[in-house]
Amino acid sequence: MFFMRQLAPCPLPVLRALGAGVGRLLYALARKRRHIAHVNLRLCYPDWSEARLQDVARRSFVLFSQALLDRAWLWHAPPAVVRRRLRITGATEDLTRPGAVVMFAPHFYGMDAGGSAVMDQIERPACTIYSTQSSAAVDAWMRAGRLRFGQATLLSRQDGLKPIVRALREGQMLYLLPDMDLGPQESIFVPFFGIPTATVPSLPRFAKLGGARVVPVVTRLTPDGYEVRVHPAWQDYPGNDVAADTARMNAELQAWIDTMPEQYYWVHKRFKTRPEGEPSVY
């Protein structure tokens, strides 16, 4: 954390060069995470050559490391510096007009930058779900970073559903990252890249319980910072079939991943939970 604070004043090209070096080193040394990324990419892109797969995986590690080091300026640089590097584009009116909002914010490497941009540049209260870190010092640092801008609230995952629904009904925006494998108890199986994938159906459920529209917010790491793209609110969503709604979420996410596969969070065991009787892919 001290190191990150010292990096905050560095010019962005210097930080990005350092992140690139760290990423290449991690790709060489972090064998377990490299294996997970390779398995994920082979499952999702079976037609790719081995050379292309390894190239995308290597670039993914570089972008992961660059985004990690970018927290130095996101959380510690002067606000004016942060605002110059975060650009919100697209259908921002779907965030600002009246009514509850669930932002679908997938796990691209710019997810923290996207959250900071929305909290700072969209003038209305917003919240996100937070998992407590095992280290008290790291937990305090991450909480302070994510609460730095705007009217932000962190809701503990351990507190369950009620505070989330209450926040939506009070008119807050929810910055939601539901595209993770959280185990069989919390998931249903729907297609993701054509593979039955354990997926948390929280996006349609929160939207329905909170009477909220769903607005996708997709963040791309760029040479001069981040572009936070606000997509138009989904029409006729959620419907009456939670499985169909969750499958739509995965299909929309797949289309965005196809445009920048190297920026998705492949180091996570996205296919860890398998249908009954099927062996682990890892």
Coordinates of C-alpha atoms in Angstrom, one line a residue:
M1 CA 0.0 0.0 0.0
F2 CA 2.9 2.4 0.7
F3 CA 4.4 1.4 -2.7
M4 CA 1.1 2.2 -4.4
R5 CA 0.9 5.6 -2.8
Q6 CA 4.4 6.4 -4.0
L7 CA 3.5 5.5 -7.5
A8 CA 0.5 7.8 -7.7
P9 CA 2.4 10.9 -9.0
C10 CA 4.1 8.9 -11.8
P11 CA 3.2 9.7 -15.4
L12 CA 0.8 7.2 -16.8
P13 CA 3.2 5.9 -19.5
V14 CA 5.7 5.1 -16.8
L15 CA 3.1 3.2 -14.7
R16 CA 1.9 1.3 -17.8
A17 CA 5.4 0.3 -18.7
L18 CA 6.0 -0.9 -15.2
G19 CA 2.7 -2.8 -15.3
A20 CA 3.7 -4.4 -18.6
G21 CA 6.9 -5.7 -17.1
V22 CA 5.1 -7.0 -14.0
G23 CA 2.5 -8.7 -16.2
R24 CA 5.1 -10.5 -18.4
L25 CA 6.8 -11.7 -15.2
L26 CA 3.5 -13.0 -13.7
Y27 CA 2.7 -14.8 -16.9
A28 CA 6.1 -16.6 -16.7
L29 CA 6.0 -17.4 -13.0
A30 CA 2.3 -17.7 -12.0
R31 CA 1.8 -21.2 -13.4
K32 CA -1.5 -21.9 -11.7
R33 CA -3.1 -18.7 -12.9
R34 CA -1.6 -19.1 -16.4
H35 CA -3.1 -22.6 -16.6
I36 CA -6.5 -21.3 -15.5
A37 CA -6.4 -18.5 -18.2
H38 CA -5.4 -21.0 -20.9
V39 CA -8.2 -23.4 -20.0
N40 CA -10.8 -20.7 -20.0
L41 CA -9.7 -19.4 -23.4
R42 CA -9.5 -22.9 -24.9
L43 CA -13.1 -23.5 -23.8
C44 CA -14.4 -20.2 -25.0
Y45 CA -12.4 -20.0 -28.2
P46 CA -11.8 -23.6 -29.4
D47 CA -11.0 -22.4 -33.0
W48 CA -8.1 -20.3 -31.9
S49 CA -4.5 -21.5 -32.7
E50 CA -2.3 -22.2 -29.7
A51 CA -0.1 -19.2 -30.7
R52 CA -3.1 -16.8 -30.6
L53 CA -4.4 -18.2 -27.4
Q54 CA -1.0 -17.7 -25.7
D55 CA -0.7 -14.2 -27.1
V56 CA -4.1 -13.2 -25.7
A57 CA -3.4 -14.8 -22.4
R58 CA 0.0 -13.0 -22.1
R59 CA -1.6 -9.6 -23.0
S60 CA -4.3 -10.4 -20.5
F61 CA -1.7 -10.7 -17.7
V62 CA -0.2 -7.4 -18.8
L63 CA -3.5 -5.6 -18.7
F64 CA -4.3 -7.2 -15.3
S65 CA -1.1 -5.8 -13.9
Q66 CA -1.5 -2.4 -15.5
A67 CA -5.0 -2.1 -14.0
L68 CA -3.8 -3.2 -10.6
L69 CA -1.1 -0.5 -10.6
D70 CA -3.6 2.0 -11.9
R71 CA -5.2 1.9 -8.5
A72 CA -2.3 4.0 -7.3
W73 CA -3.6 7.0 -9.1
L74 CA -7.2 6.1 -9.0
W75 CA -7.1 6.0 -5.2
H76 CA -4.3 8.5 -4.4
A77 CA -3.7 11.0 -7.2
P78 CA -5.4 14.4 -7.1
P79 CA -9.1 14.2 -8.2
A80 CA -8.4 16.4 -11.3
V81 CA -5.8 13.9 -12.5
V82 CA -8.2 11.0 -12.1
R83 CA -11.0 12.8 -14.0
R84 CA -8.7 13.5 -16.9
R85 CA -8.0 9.8 -17.3
L86 CA -11.6 8.5 -16.9
R87 CA -13.9 9.2 -19.9
I88 CA -17.6 8.3 -19.7
T89 CA -19.4 7.8 -23.0
G90 CA -22.7 6.5 -24.3
A91 CA -26.2 6.5 -22.8
T92 CA -25.5 8.4 -19.6
E93 CA -29.1 9.7 -19.5
D94 CA -30.2 6.1 -18.6
L95 CA -28.2 6.6 -15.4
T96 CA -29.4 10.0 -14.5
R97 CA -33.2 9.9 -15.3
P98 CA -35.5 9.0 -12.5
G99 CA -35.9 5.5 -11.3
A100 CA -33.8 2.8 -9.7
V101 CA -30.8 1.5 -11.7
V102 CA -28.8 -1.7 -11.6
M103 CA -25.6 -1.2 -13.5
F104 CA -24.3 -4.5 -15.1
A105 CA -20.5 -4.0 -14.8
P106 CA -18.7 -7.2 -15.9
H107 CA -15.3 -8.3 -14.8
F108 CA -13.2 -6.5 -17.3
Y109 CA -9.9 -5.2 -15.9
G110 CA -11.2 -1.7 -15.8
M111 CA -14.0 -2.5 -13.4
D112 CA -12.5 -0.4 -10.5
A113 CA -11.9 2.5 -12.8
G114 CA -15.5 2.3 -14.1
G115 CA -16.8 2.3 -10.6
S116 CA -14.8 5.4 -9.7
A117 CA -15.9 7.2 -12.8
V118 CA -19.6 6.5 -12.2
M119 CA -19.4 7.5 -8.5
D120 CA -17.6 10.7 -9.3
Q121 CA -19.2 11.9 -12.6
I122 CA -22.8 10.8 -12.2
E123 CA -24.6 13.0 -9.7
R124 CA -26.7 10.5 -7.7
P125 CA -26.1 8.1 -4.9
A126 CA -24.6 4.8 -5.8
C127 CA -23.7 1.6 -4.0
T128 CA -21.8 -1.7 -4.7
I129 CA -21.5 -5.0 -3.0
Y130 CA -18.2 -5.6 -1.1
S131 CA -16.5 -8.7 0.2
T132 CA -14.4 -8.1 3.4
Q133 CA -10.7 -8.7 2.9
S134 CA -8.8 -11.1 5.2
S135 CA -6.2 -8.4 6.1
A136 CA -7.7 -5.5 8.1
A137 CA -5.2 -3.0 6.6
V138 CA -5.9 -4.1 3.0
D139 CA -9.6 -4.0 3.7
A140 CA -9.4 -0.4 5.0
W141 CA -7.3 0.6 2.0
M142 CA -9.7 -0.9 -0.5
R143 CA -12.8 0.5 1.2
A144 CA -11.3 4.0 1.3
G145 CA -10.4 3.7 -2.4
R146 CA -13.9 2.6 -3.4
L147 CA -15.5 5.3 -1.3
R148 CA -13.3 8.1 -2.5
F149 CA -15.7 9.7 -4.9
G150 CA -19.3 10.8 -5.0
Q151 CA -22.1 9.6 -2.8
A152 CA -20.8 6.0 -2.6
T153 CA -22.0 3.2 -0.2
L154 CA -20.4 -0.3 0.2
L155 CA -22.9 -3.1 1.1
S156 CA -21.4 -6.2 2.6
R157 CA -22.1 -9.4 0.8
Q158 CA -22.4 -11.0 4.3
D159 CA -25.4 -8.8 5.1
G160 CA -27.6 -10.5 2.5
L161 CA -30.3 -9.2 0.2
K162 CA -32.3 -6.7 2.2
P163 CA -29.8 -3.8 2.3
I164 CA -29.4 -4.1 -1.5
V165 CA -33.1 -4.0 -2.2
R166 CA -33.6 -1.2 0.2
A167 CA -30.9 0.9 -1.5
L168 CA -32.5 0.4 -4.9
R169 CA -35.9 1.3 -3.6
E170 CA -34.4 4.5 -2.1
G171 CA -33.2 5.5 -5.5
Q172 CA -29.6 4.5 -5.4
M173 CA -27.7 3.0 -8.3
L174 CA -26.2 -0.4 -7.8
Y175 CA -22.9 -1.2 -9.5
L176 CA -23.1 -5.0 -9.8
L177 CA -20.5 -7.5 -11.0
P178 CA -22.4 -10.8 -11.2
D179 CA -20.3 -12.7 -13.7
M180 CA -18.4 -14.9 -11.3
D181 CA -18.7 -18.6 -10.2
L182 CA -19.8 -18.4 -6.5
G183 CA -20.6 -22.1 -6.2
P184 CA -23.6 -24.3 -6.7
Q185 CA -25.7 -22.9 -3.8
E186 CA -26.0 -19.4 -5.4
S187 CA -26.0 -20.3 -9.1
I188 CA -28.0 -21.7 -12.0
F189 CA -26.6 -23.3 -15.1
V190 CA -27.0 -21.2 -18.3
P191 CA -24.9 -21.1 -21.5
F192 CA -21.8 -19.0 -21.6
F193 CA -19.8 -19.4 -24.8
G194 CA -22.0 -22.4 -25.4
I195 CA -20.9 -24.1 -22.2
P196 CA -23.4 -24.8 -19.3
T197 CA -21.9 -22.4 -16.7
A198 CA -22.8 -21.8 -13.1
T199 CA -24.0 -18.2 -13.1
V200 CA -25.4 -16.1 -10.2
P201 CA -28.9 -14.8 -11.2
S202 CA -28.6 -11.7 -9.1
L203 CA -28.9 -9.2 -12.0
P204 CA -32.6 -10.0 -12.9
R205 CA -33.5 -10.7 -9.3
F206 CA -32.2 -7.4 -8.0
A207 CA -33.7 -5.5 -10.9
K208 CA -37.1 -7.1 -10.2
L209 CA -37.0 -6.7 -6.4
G210 CA -35.8 -3.2 -6.6
G211 CA -38.1 -2.1 -9.6
A212 CA -34.9 -1.1 -11.4
R213 CA -33.9 -0.8 -15.0
V214 CA -30.6 -2.6 -16.1
V215 CA -27.9 -0.4 -17.6
P216 CA -24.7 -2.1 -18.8
V217 CA -21.5 -0.3 -18.0
V218 CA -18.4 -1.7 -19.7
T219 CA -15.0 -0.3 -19.1
R220 CA -12.0 -0.5 -21.5
L221 CA -8.4 0.2 -20.5
T222 CA -6.9 2.6 -23.0
P223 CA -3.4 4.2 -23.5
D224 CA -4.6 7.4 -21.8
G225 CA -6.7 5.9 -19.1
Y226 CA -10.1 4.3 -19.3
E227 CA -13.2 4.6 -21.5
V228 CA -16.4 3.8 -19.5
R229 CA -19.1 3.0 -22.0
V230 CA -22.7 3.2 -20.8
H231 CA -25.0 1.1 -22.9
P232 CA -28.7 1.8 -23.3
A233 CA -31.0 0.3 -20.7
W234 CA -32.3 -3.1 -21.7
Q235 CA -35.9 -3.2 -22.8
D236 CA -38.3 -5.8 -21.4
Y237 CA -35.9 -6.8 -18.8
P238 CA -36.2 -8.6 -16.5
G239 CA -38.9 -10.9 -17.8
N240 CA -40.7 -13.7 -16.0
D241 CA -38.1 -16.4 -16.5
V242 CA -35.0 -15.9 -14.4
A243 CA -33.0 -18.5 -16.3
A244 CA -33.7 -16.8 -19.7
D245 CA -32.8 -13.4 -18.1
T246 CA -29.5 -14.8 -16.8
A247 CA -28.8 -16.4 -20.1
R248 CA -29.3 -13.1 -21.9
M249 CA -26.8 -11.5 -19.5
N250 CA -24.2 -14.1 -20.5
A251 CA -24.9 -13.7 -24.2
E252 CA -24.6 -9.9 -24.0
L253 CA -21.4 -10.3 -22.0
Q254 CA -20.0 -12.8 -24.5
A255 CA -20.5 -10.2 -27.3
W256 CA -18.5 -7.6 -25.4
I257 CA -15.7 -10.0 -24.6
D258 CA -15.4 -10.9 -28.3
T259 CA -14.5 -7.2 -28.9
M260 CA -11.6 -7.2 -26.4
P261 CA -10.9 -10.7 -25.1
E262 CA -7.5 -9.7 -23.6
Q263 CA -9.3 -7.4 -21.2
Y264 CA -11.5 -10.0 -19.5
Y265 CA -10.8 -11.6 -16.1
W266 CA -9.6 -15.0 -17.4
V267 CA -7.6 -15.7 -14.3
H268 CA -10.8 -16.6 -12.4
K269 CA -12.0 -20.2 -12.4
R270 CA -15.2 -19.3 -14.3
F271 CA -16.1 -22.9 -15.0
K272 CA -15.2 -24.3 -11.6
T273 CA -18.7 -25.5 -10.7
R274 CA -19.7 -28.2 -13.1
P275 CA -23.0 -29.9 -13.7
E276 CA -23.5 -33.0 -11.7
G277 CA -21.3 -35.9 -12.8
E278 CA -19.0 -33.8 -15.0
P279 CA -15.3 -33.6 -14.1
S280 CA -13.3 -30.5 -13.4
V281 CA -12.0 -28.7 -16.4
Y282 CA -9.0 -27.4 -14.4

